[in-house]
Amino acid sequence: MAITKIQSESLNLADTYDFTGTVTGAGENNTPIVRVTKSSAQTISYNTYTTITFDVENIDTDNAFASNTFTVPSGKGGKYFISLQVISDDNFDATLERINFLVNGSTQTSGNYFTGSGSDESQISLNTILNLSAGDALTVTYFTYAGGNSSIKSNSDHNSATCLNIFKIAT
Amino acid sequence: MAQLSTKIKSYCEANGVSKVDFLKDVMLQDDSNGQGAYIKEWNLDIAQPTAEQLASYETAANTAESNAQVDATRRSQYGSWNDQLDEIYHDIDAWKTRIQGIKNNNPKS
């Protein structure tokens, strides 16, 4: 096999390489990858930080998600991209909806949505990158200020109405 | 059964605290594990209530929640301030009759 890309015992990085086979050993493995959703709506009491439940595991490569909690597997510590979308319906006059990422029970990141008067459906998204260690437990909570109880929508209301996506991006 | 936050508001009012901020003063948590909501942080100067003390405010809290629902229903039926001002401009007596009808149909406890 002719080797034309090796020049003076090194690769010419300015050249173009057109691989036709499989390249292994390059880049990082981006697992665990988790995507979870809800099969039914969840009622949330107002003025109470409530753990959002996820009972549908669309993707869970490392069996890292259980009991509404993502636990970083052994040897999988690193930087994680985490994305949460919540569609909710706040009943009469809630003024604020808040979603939070918690690691080991402590709030790391929050996102707010200020609602108008009356009942209305809202979509809140929260994205972040967290440096997590093996054994760290991540949960998400929802809070609605004053007003009445809210309902977090499920797959039966909208396709993937409320979903949590997690994947490792780097060590 | 009344919400924990409503019972806490009733307890605080009875102990001289007229307003509770549930983002700062008192933090409630529900771990969605079937155990229900609990007090995670209590940052008010008055003592944190016991479960028995909170239970004694069950009736008052139920009334407050029922009246809050009535208030919300009334507000939705009143309509916007803009529309009401227009009603008042054209026929204030008809507006008063309509508002009184809403109140009568949605009585508070």
Coordinates of C-alpha atoms in Angstrom, one line a residue, chain A residues 64-140:
Chain A
A64 CA -27.5 6.2 35.1
F65 CA -31.1 7.5 35.5
A66 CA -33.4 6.1 38.2
S67 CA -36.0 7.5 40.7
N68 CA -36.0 10.9 39.0
T69 CA -32.3 11.2 39.6
F70 CA -29.2 11.1 37.3
T71 CA -26.3 9.7 39.1
V72 CA -22.8 10.0 37.5
P73 CA -21.5 6.5 37.0
S74 CA -18.1 5.4 38.4
G75 CA -15.3 6.6 36.1
K76 CA -17.6 9.0 34.2
G77 CA -16.9 12.2 36.0
G78 CA -16.4 15.3 33.8
K79 CA -18.2 18.1 32.1
Y80 CA -21.8 17.5 31.3
F81 CA -24.2 19.4 29.1
I82 CA -27.7 19.5 30.6
S83 CA -30.9 20.7 29.0
L84 CA -34.3 20.9 30.5
Q85 CA -37.6 21.9 28.8
V86 CA -40.8 22.2 30.9
I87 CA -44.2 23.0 29.5
S88 CA -46.6 23.9 32.3
D89 CA -50.0 25.3 32.9
D90 CA -50.2 27.6 35.9
N91 CA -53.6 28.0 37.3
F92 CA -54.9 31.5 38.0
D93 CA -52.4 34.2 38.9
A94 CA -49.1 32.6 39.5
T95 CA -46.5 35.3 39.1
L96 CA -43.3 33.4 38.7
E97 CA -42.3 29.9 37.6
R98 CA -38.8 28.7 38.3
I99 CA -36.9 25.6 37.3
N100 CA -33.7 24.5 39.0
F101 CA -30.8 22.0 38.6
L102 CA -29.7 20.5 41.9
V103 CA -26.5 18.5 42.5
N104 CA -26.6 16.5 45.7
G105 CA -29.5 18.7 46.9
S106 CA -27.9 22.1 46.3
T107 CA -29.2 24.4 43.6
Q108 CA -26.7 25.0 40.8
T109 CA -28.6 26.8 38.1
S110 CA -32.1 28.4 38.0
G111 CA -34.3 29.7 35.2
N112 CA -37.3 32.0 35.7
Y113 CA -40.4 32.6 33.7
F114 CA -42.6 35.5 34.7
T115 CA -46.3 34.8 34.0
G116 CA -49.2 37.1 33.2
S117 CA -52.4 37.0 35.1
G118 CA -54.8 34.2 34.6
S119 CA -54.2 30.6 33.6
D120 CA -51.7 30.2 30.8
E121 CA -49.5 27.6 29.3
S122 CA -45.8 28.4 29.3
Q123 CA -42.6 26.8 28.1
I124 CA -39.4 27.2 30.1
S125 CA -36.0 26.0 29.1
L126 CA -32.8 25.8 31.1
N127 CA -29.4 24.8 29.7
T128 CA -26.1 24.6 31.5
I129 CA -22.7 22.8 31.6
L130 CA -21.8 21.3 35.0
N131 CA -18.6 19.8 36.2
L132 CA -19.8 16.5 37.8
S133 CA -17.9 13.9 39.8
A134 CA -18.7 10.2 39.9
G135 CA -21.5 9.6 42.4
D136 CA -23.0 13.1 42.0
A137 CA -26.8 13.1 41.9
L138 CA -28.6 15.5 39.7
T139 CA -32.3 16.3 40.1
V140 CA -34.5 19.1 38.7

